[in-house]
mmCIF file of C-alpha atoms and ligand atoms in Angstrom:
data_model
loop_
_atom_site.group_PDB
_atom_site.id
_atom_site.type_symbol
_atom_site.label_atom_id
_atom_site.label_comp_id
_atom_site.label_asym_id
_atom_site.label_seq_id
_atom_site.Cartn_x
_atom_site.Cartn_y
_atom_site.Cartn_z
ATOM 1 C CA MET A 19 -5.553 -27.741 40.434
ATOM 2 C CA PHE A 20 -3.889 -25.700 37.729
ATOM 3 C CA SER A 21 -1.600 -27.899 35.913
ATOM 4 C CA ARG A 22 1.031 -26.972 33.276
ATOM 5 C CA SER A 23 -1.456 -27.788 30.521
ATOM 6 C CA VAL A 24 -4.120 -25.592 31.815
ATOM 7 C CA VAL A 25 -1.585 -22.597 32.108
ATOM 8 C CA LEU A 26 -0.512 -23.444 28.304
ATOM 9 C CA SER A 27 -4.372 -23.542 27.462
ATOM 10 C CA PHE A 28 -4.941 -20.032 29.022
ATOM 11 C CA LEU A 29 -1.859 -18.698 27.074
ATOM 12 C CA ALA A 30 -3.065 -20.326 23.760
ATOM 13 C CA VAL A 31 -6.544 -18.834 24.256
ATOM 14 C CA GLY A 32 -4.996 -15.526 25.141
ATOM 15 C CA LEU A 33 -2.824 -15.411 22.139
ATOM 16 C CA ALA A 34 -5.770 -16.555 19.718
ATOM 17 C CA VAL A 35 -8.033 -13.842 21.072
ATOM 18 C CA SER A 36 -5.441 -10.970 20.924
ATOM 19 C CA SER A 37 -4.202 -11.987 17.340
ATOM 20 C CA PRO A 38 -7.511 -11.889 15.261
ATOM 21 C CA ASP A 39 -7.265 -12.379 11.597
ATOM 22 C CA VAL A 40 -7.394 -9.013 9.988
ATOM 23 C CA ALA A 41 -8.996 -8.711 6.749
ATOM 24 C CA ALA A 42 -7.509 -7.057 3.573
ATOM 25 C CA VAL A 43 -8.564 -3.482 2.998
ATOM 26 C CA THR A 44 -8.893 -1.792 -0.472
ATOM 27 C CA LEU A 45 -8.736 1.908 -1.520
ATOM 28 C CA ASP A 46 -11.261 1.378 -4.347
ATOM 29 C CA TRP A 47 -11.524 4.391 -6.708
ATOM 30 C CA ASP A 48 -15.067 3.381 -7.668
ATOM 31 C CA VAL A 49 -16.360 4.094 -4.112
ATOM 32 C CA PRO A 50 -17.910 7.608 -4.573
ATOM 33 C CA THR A 51 -16.360 9.136 -1.543
ATOM 34 C CA ASN A 52 -12.798 8.136 -2.733
ATOM 35 C CA THR A 53 -12.308 11.371 -4.850
ATOM 36 C CA TRP A 54 -9.156 13.435 -5.389
ATOM 37 C CA THR A 55 -8.901 17.212 -4.597
ATOM 38 C CA ASN A 56 -6.447 19.684 -5.991
ATOM 39 C CA ALA A 57 -5.482 23.091 -4.558
ATOM 40 C CA ASN A 58 -7.429 26.065 -6.032
ATOM 41 C CA ASN A 59 -4.629 26.730 -8.463
ATOM 42 C CA GLY A 60 -4.901 23.175 -9.693
ATOM 43 C CA SER A 61 -1.601 21.813 -8.131
ATOM 44 C CA PRO A 62 -1.902 18.528 -6.131
ATOM 45 C CA ILE A 63 -2.227 18.528 -2.396
ATOM 46 C CA PRO A 64 -1.871 15.242 -0.130
ATOM 47 C CA ASN A 65 -5.342 13.372 -0.172
ATOM 48 C CA SER A 66 -6.217 11.034 2.700
ATOM 49 C CA TYR A 67 -8.711 8.114 2.684
ATOM 50 C CA ASP A 68 -10.657 6.403 5.257
ATOM 51 C CA VAL A 69 -11.217 2.873 3.947
ATOM 52 C CA ASP A 70 -10.966 0.154 6.788
ATOM 53 C CA GLY A 71 -14.308 0.709 8.480
ATOM 54 C CA VAL A 72 -12.743 2.356 11.596
ATOM 55 C CA ALA A 73 -13.079 6.100 11.865
ATOM 56 C CA GLY A 74 -9.861 7.904 10.777
ATOM 57 C CA ASN A 75 -7.824 8.168 7.673
ATOM 58 C CA ASP A 76 -5.811 5.075 6.789
ATOM 59 C CA LEU A 77 -3.432 6.201 3.792
ATOM 60 C CA THR A 78 -2.455 9.449 2.350
ATOM 61 C CA ILE A 79 -1.361 9.964 -1.315
ATOM 62 C CA THR A 80 1.124 12.719 -2.074
ATOM 63 C CA ILE A 81 2.081 13.666 -5.637
ATOM 64 C CA SER A 82 5.346 15.569 -5.881
ATOM 65 C CA GLY A 83 8.191 16.542 -8.185
ATOM 66 C CA GLN A 84 7.475 18.571 -11.407
ATOM 67 C CA VAL A 85 3.796 18.805 -10.710
ATOM 68 C CA SER A 86 3.720 21.994 -12.908
ATOM 69 C CA LYS A 87 3.847 19.550 -15.747
ATOM 70 C CA LEU A 88 0.333 18.148 -14.861
ATOM 71 C CA ARG A 89 -2.295 18.948 -17.443
ATOM 72 C CA THR A 90 -6.013 18.575 -18.071
ATOM 73 C CA GLU A 91 -6.959 15.147 -19.469
ATOM 74 C CA PRO A 92 -8.550 15.774 -22.816
ATOM 75 C CA VAL A 93 -11.146 13.038 -22.860
ATOM 76 C CA SER A 94 -12.712 14.169 -19.602
ATOM 77 C CA GLY A 95 -11.561 17.775 -19.680
ATOM 78 C CA THR A 96 -10.541 17.375 -15.977
ATOM 79 C CA GLN A 97 -7.278 18.762 -14.501
ATOM 80 C CA THR A 98 -5.202 15.800 -13.252
ATOM 81 C CA PRO A 99 -4.589 14.254 -10.930
ATOM 82 C CA ALA A 100 -8.206 13.217 -10.895
ATOM 83 C CA VAL A 101 -10.163 10.005 -10.364
ATOM 84 C CA MET A 102 -11.628 8.789 -13.679
ATOM 85 C CA SER A 103 -12.242 5.946 -15.997
ATOM 86 C CA THR A 104 -10.486 7.020 -19.226
ATOM 87 C CA LEU A 105 -7.889 4.391 -18.627
ATOM 88 C CA GLN A 106 -9.498 1.043 -17.581
ATOM 89 C CA GLY A 107 -6.602 -1.551 -17.628
ATOM 90 C CA GLY A 108 -8.863 -3.943 -19.498
ATOM 91 C CA MET A 109 -11.140 -4.126 -16.450
ATOM 92 C CA GLY A 110 -14.158 -2.336 -18.140
ATOM 93 C CA GLY A 111 -15.093 0.815 -16.352
ATOM 94 C CA GLU A 112 -12.734 0.638 -13.401
ATOM 95 C CA LYS A 113 -11.577 3.995 -12.228
ATOM 96 C CA SER A 114 -8.144 4.912 -11.452
ATOM 97 C CA LEU A 115 -6.264 7.938 -10.199
ATOM 98 C CA HIS A 116 -5.231 9.423 -13.527
ATOM 99 C CA ILE A 117 -1.933 11.378 -14.144
ATOM 100 C CA TYR A 118 -1.819 13.341 -17.390
ATOM 101 C CA ALA A 119 1.299 15.428 -17.794
ATOM 102 C CA ASN A 120 3.362 17.192 -20.517
ATOM 103 C CA VAL A 121 6.781 15.659 -19.568
ATOM 104 C CA GLY A 122 10.090 16.028 -21.177
ATOM 105 C CA THR A 123 13.440 14.584 -20.498
ATOM 106 C CA LYS A 124 14.071 14.073 -16.824
ATOM 107 C CA SER A 125 10.706 15.300 -15.768
ATOM 108 C CA GLU A 126 9.859 13.300 -12.886
ATOM 109 C CA ILE A 127 6.559 12.977 -10.890
ATOM 110 C CA THR A 128 6.527 10.919 -7.801
ATOM 111 C CA VAL A 129 3.693 9.146 -6.117
ATOM 112 C CA SER A 130 4.107 8.539 -2.459
ATOM 113 C CA VAL A 131 1.629 6.623 -0.257
ATOM 114 C CA SER A 132 1.987 6.587 3.436
ATOM 115 C CA PHE A 133 -0.233 4.353 5.912
ATOM 116 C CA SER A 134 -1.546 5.777 9.017
ATOM 117 C CA ALA A 135 0.632 5.796 12.021
ATOM 118 C CA THR A 136 -2.346 4.149 13.857
ATOM 119 C CA TYR A 137 -1.174 0.990 12.068
ATOM 120 C CA VAL A 138 1.663 0.712 14.601
ATOM 121 C CA GLN A 139 2.755 -2.687 13.278
ATOM 122 C CA GLY A 140 2.564 -1.471 9.737
ATOM 123 C CA VAL A 141 0.722 -3.063 6.868
ATOM 124 C CA GLU A 142 1.426 -6.107 4.550
ATOM 125 C CA ASN A 143 0.188 -7.632 1.349
ATOM 126 C CA VAL A 144 0.321 -4.114 -0.243
ATOM 127 C CA SER A 145 -0.694 -4.410 -4.034
ATOM 128 C CA PHE A 146 -1.747 -2.060 -6.789
ATOM 129 C CA THR A 147 -1.854 -1.949 -10.530
ATOM 130 C CA LEU A 148 -0.769 0.810 -12.895
ATOM 131 C CA PHE A 149 -2.566 1.271 -16.071
ATOM 132 C CA ASP A 150 -1.196 2.478 -19.504
ATOM 133 C CA ILE A 151 2.517 2.315 -19.026
ATOM 134 C CA ASP A 152 3.358 2.469 -22.689
ATOM 135 C CA LYS A 153 5.006 4.342 -25.594
ATOM 136 C CA THR A 154 3.825 6.687 -28.206
ATOM 137 C CA THR A 155 6.729 8.662 -29.577
ATOM 138 C CA ASP A 156 8.688 8.480 -26.267
ATOM 139 C CA SER A 157 8.666 5.603 -23.739
ATOM 140 C CA GLU A 158 7.217 6.206 -20.261
ATOM 141 C CA PHE A 159 9.159 4.968 -17.304
ATOM 142 C CA ILE A 160 8.271 3.924 -13.812
ATOM 143 C CA ARG A 161 11.442 3.842 -11.670
ATOM 144 C CA ASN A 162 12.491 4.382 -7.949
ATOM 145 C CA ILE A 163 9.849 1.894 -6.814
ATOM 146 C CA TYR A 164 10.192 0.971 -3.124
ATOM 147 C CA GLY A 165 8.365 0.180 -0.031
ATOM 148 C CA ILE A 166 9.392 1.696 3.366
ATOM 149 C CA ALA A 167 9.902 -0.711 6.324
ATOM 150 C CA LEU A 168 9.067 0.346 9.890
ATOM 151 C CA ASP A 169 12.714 1.112 10.479
ATOM 152 C CA GLY A 170 12.957 3.047 7.258
ATOM 153 C CA THR A 171 14.767 0.347 5.213
ATOM 154 C CA LEU A 172 13.760 0.455 1.536
ATOM 155 C CA ILE A 173 12.105 -2.684 0.400
ATOM 156 C CA PRO A 174 12.014 -3.815 -3.346
ATOM 157 C CA ALA A 175 8.759 -4.603 -5.070
ATOM 158 C CA THR A 176 7.765 -7.589 -6.972
ATOM 159 C CA PHE A 177 6.027 -7.318 -10.297
ATOM 160 C CA SER A 178 3.374 -9.347 -12.042
ATOM 161 C CA ASN A 179 0.760 -9.198 -14.609
ATOM 162 C CA LEU A 180 2.911 -7.303 -17.076
ATOM 163 C CA GLY A 181 1.176 -6.271 -20.276
ATOM 164 C CA SER A 182 2.645 -6.647 -23.646
ATOM 165 C CA ALA A 183 3.519 -2.893 -23.790
ATOM 166 C CA VAL A 184 5.622 -3.029 -20.669
ATOM 167 C CA ALA A 185 9.224 -4.268 -20.079
ATOM 168 C CA LEU A 186 10.750 -4.920 -16.909
ATOM 169 C CA THR A 187 14.493 -4.618 -16.551
ATOM 170 C CA GLY A 188 16.952 -4.369 -13.663
ATOM 171 C CA SER A 189 16.095 -5.880 -10.261
ATOM 172 C CA GLY A 190 15.506 -5.073 -6.620
ATOM 173 C CA LEU A 191 15.628 -1.328 -5.938
ATOM 174 C CA THR A 192 16.833 -0.565 -9.608
ATOM 175 C CA SER A 193 13.955 -2.322 -11.235
ATOM 176 C CA LEU A 194 12.698 -0.230 -14.119
ATOM 177 C CA LEU A 195 9.338 -0.520 -15.959
ATOM 178 C CA THR A 196 9.462 0.876 -19.571
ATOM 179 C CA GLY A 197 6.702 1.368 -21.981
ATOM 180 C CA ILE A 198 7.745 -0.311 -25.254
ATOM 181 C CA ALA A 199 4.555 -0.091 -27.343
ATOM 182 C CA ALA A 200 1.282 1.920 -27.619
ATOM 183 C CA SER A 201 -1.589 0.586 -25.426
ATOM 184 C CA PRO A 202 -5.233 1.694 -26.093
ATOM 185 C CA ASP A 203 -6.845 3.552 -23.298
ATOM 186 C CA GLY A 204 -9.187 0.569 -22.314
ATOM 187 C CA SER A 205 -6.520 -2.167 -22.694
ATOM 188 C CA SER A 206 -4.543 -4.143 -20.283
ATOM 189 C CA ASN A 207 -1.421 -3.939 -22.547
ATOM 190 C CA GLY A 208 0.079 -1.194 -20.370
ATOM 191 C CA ASN A 209 -0.718 -2.830 -16.900
ATOM 192 C CA VAL A 210 1.663 -3.962 -14.262
ATOM 193 C CA THR A 211 0.821 -5.219 -10.733
ATOM 194 C CA ILE A 212 3.269 -3.984 -8.146
ATOM 195 C CA SER A 213 3.356 -5.738 -4.765
ATOM 196 C CA PHE A 214 5.334 -5.908 -1.589
ATOM 197 C CA GLY A 215 4.015 -9.420 -0.674
ATOM 198 C CA THR A 216 4.773 -10.332 3.180
ATOM 199 C CA ASN A 217 7.067 -7.434 3.637
ATOM 200 C CA VAL A 218 5.729 -5.247 6.477
ATOM 201 C CA ILE A 219 5.807 -1.629 5.321
ATOM 202 C CA LYS A 220 4.519 1.961 6.446
ATOM 203 C CA GLY A 221 4.539 3.401 2.777
ATOM 204 C CA PHE A 222 5.717 3.072 -0.749
ATOM 205 C CA ALA A 223 6.620 5.275 -3.750
ATOM 206 C CA PHE A 224 7.372 5.221 -7.405
ATOM 207 C CA THR A 225 8.426 7.865 -9.944
ATOM 208 C CA PHE A 226 6.992 8.335 -13.418
ATOM 209 C CA ASP A 227 9.062 9.897 -16.157
ATOM 210 C CA ASN A 228 9.692 10.399 -19.887
ATOM 211 C CA SER A 229 12.354 9.113 -22.048
ATOM 212 C CA GLN A 230 14.855 11.446 -23.756
ATOM 213 C CA GLY A 231 13.077 13.765 -26.008
ATOM 214 C CA PRO A 232 11.050 16.986 -26.255
ATOM 215 C CA PRO A 233 7.982 17.363 -23.942
ATOM 216 C CA ARG A 234 5.084 15.078 -24.821
ATOM 217 C CA THR A 235 1.650 14.413 -23.177
ATOM 218 C CA GLN A 236 1.845 11.127 -21.334
ATOM 219 C CA GLU A 237 -0.475 9.531 -18.919
ATOM 220 C CA PHE A 238 -0.972 6.451 -16.642
ATOM 221 C CA GLY A 239 -3.460 5.373 -13.988
ATOM 222 C CA LEU A 240 -3.076 4.225 -10.541
ATOM 223 C CA HIS A 241 -5.780 1.618 -9.748
ATOM 224 C CA ASP A 242 -7.144 0.480 -6.468
ATOM 225 C CA ILE A 243 -4.654 0.004 -3.451
ATOM 226 C CA SER A 244 -5.091 -3.087 -1.496
ATOM 227 C CA PHE A 245 -3.191 -3.873 1.952
ATOM 228 C CA THR A 246 -3.690 -5.847 5.259
ATOM 229 C CA PRO A 247 -2.957 -4.105 8.564
ATOM 230 C CA VAL A 248 -0.659 -6.160 10.917
ATOM 231 C CA PRO A 249 -2.623 -6.985 14.040
ATOM 232 C CA GLU A 250 -1.484 -5.372 17.370
ATOM 233 C CA ILE A 251 -1.212 -7.711 20.447
ATOM 234 C CA ASN A 252 -4.038 -6.285 22.427
ATOM 235 C CA PRO A 253 -2.504 -4.860 25.827
ATOM 236 C CA ALA A 254 -5.677 -5.531 27.807
ATOM 237 C CA LEU A 255 -5.862 -9.198 26.761
ATOM 238 C CA SER A 256 -2.126 -9.557 27.420
ATOM 239 C CA ALA A 257 -2.522 -8.274 30.951
ATOM 240 C CA VAL A 258 -5.411 -10.677 31.604
ATOM 241 C CA GLY A 259 -3.149 -13.488 30.243
ATOM 242 C CA SER A 260 -0.343 -12.443 32.571
ATOM 243 C CA CYS A 261 -2.733 -12.429 35.600
ATOM 244 C CA LEU A 262 -4.187 -15.854 34.821
ATOM 245 C CA MET A 263 -0.581 -17.116 34.524
ATOM 246 C CA ALA A 264 0.456 -15.682 37.721
ATOM 247 C CA ILE A 265 -2.554 -16.993 39.507
ATOM 248 C CA SER A 266 -1.979 -20.401 38.099
ATOM 249 C CA LEU A 267 1.739 -20.502 39.186
ATOM 250 C CA VAL A 268 0.731 -19.514 42.671
ATOM 251 C CA PHE A 269 -1.666 -22.427 42.777
ATOM 252 C CA HIS A 270 0.989 -24.821 41.312
ATOM 253 C CA HIS A 271 3.515 -23.717 44.008
ATOM 254 C CA ARG A 272 1.019 -24.225 46.786
ATOM 255 C CA SER A 273 0.027 -27.587 45.570
ATOM 256 C CA ARG A 274 3.755 -28.728 45.425
ATOM 257 C CA VAL A 275 4.291 -27.452 48.949
ATOM 258 C CA ARG A 276 1.212 -29.331 50.174
ATOM 259 C CA SER A 277 2.352 -32.489 48.453
ATOM 260 C CA ARG A 278 5.808 -32.172 50.051
ATOM 261 C CA ARG A 279 4.056 -31.993 53.402
ATOM 262 C CA LYS A 280 2.197 -35.183 52.940
HETATM 263 CA CA1 CA B 11 -12.128 -0.274 -8.398
HETATM 264 CA CA1 CA B 12 -9.952 4.231 8.997
HETATM 265 CA CA1 CA B 13 0.609 6.101 -21.080
#
């Protein structure tokens, strides 16, 4: 007969099957298909990437703000944004999404990443590293850094692996990264890793700008982006679990009725 422990066993099996461990996913710029495309006039358009092994795009990167300030990166001769390995963050040949711009005071270029709506439960463990946040004549700043929760709430980031050319001031949503020294192109001195940890988000954004001063050419790289989709409860398996529970309750009820008749 179906005892309470049998019912609990069915439920445990159902939950285990319907909540599989979901592996981390990475947008890796070294994968040849992960390229960046600009409009014919050179201005950036949103670019989407399919990286989780399931057909369909998983994240979209949009670059907005004063995009007229974007320039050709002189080492490669390529109009940015572009995927290249001029900046390597001390990782020896790693590519990044390179932003090279002629920015002056209050020139802001914002990078926004939105994860696919097919991740209905959002994503977690979002993490990425910026390369070459540094200072030549003027400091480079990264500000307005936030994740976006499923309900639209803004989530502060956490910062780690700060290179010696980067200073972190402020906290929470007003955290500010400032380039305080020059970092060579291949160096990790201008690195900072930005993470949202166990916060479930559907996107994130940050803004790059210049300190006060005349326009100067400045640059940084957005390295690989990793994230873990939050698993959905499988509706089919939930239905099976409910059926099994209903059947077991019927049996349990009958057995009690029978035992009362004895
Ligand atoms: Ca890579
Ligand atoms: Ca996909
Ligand atoms: Ca820089």
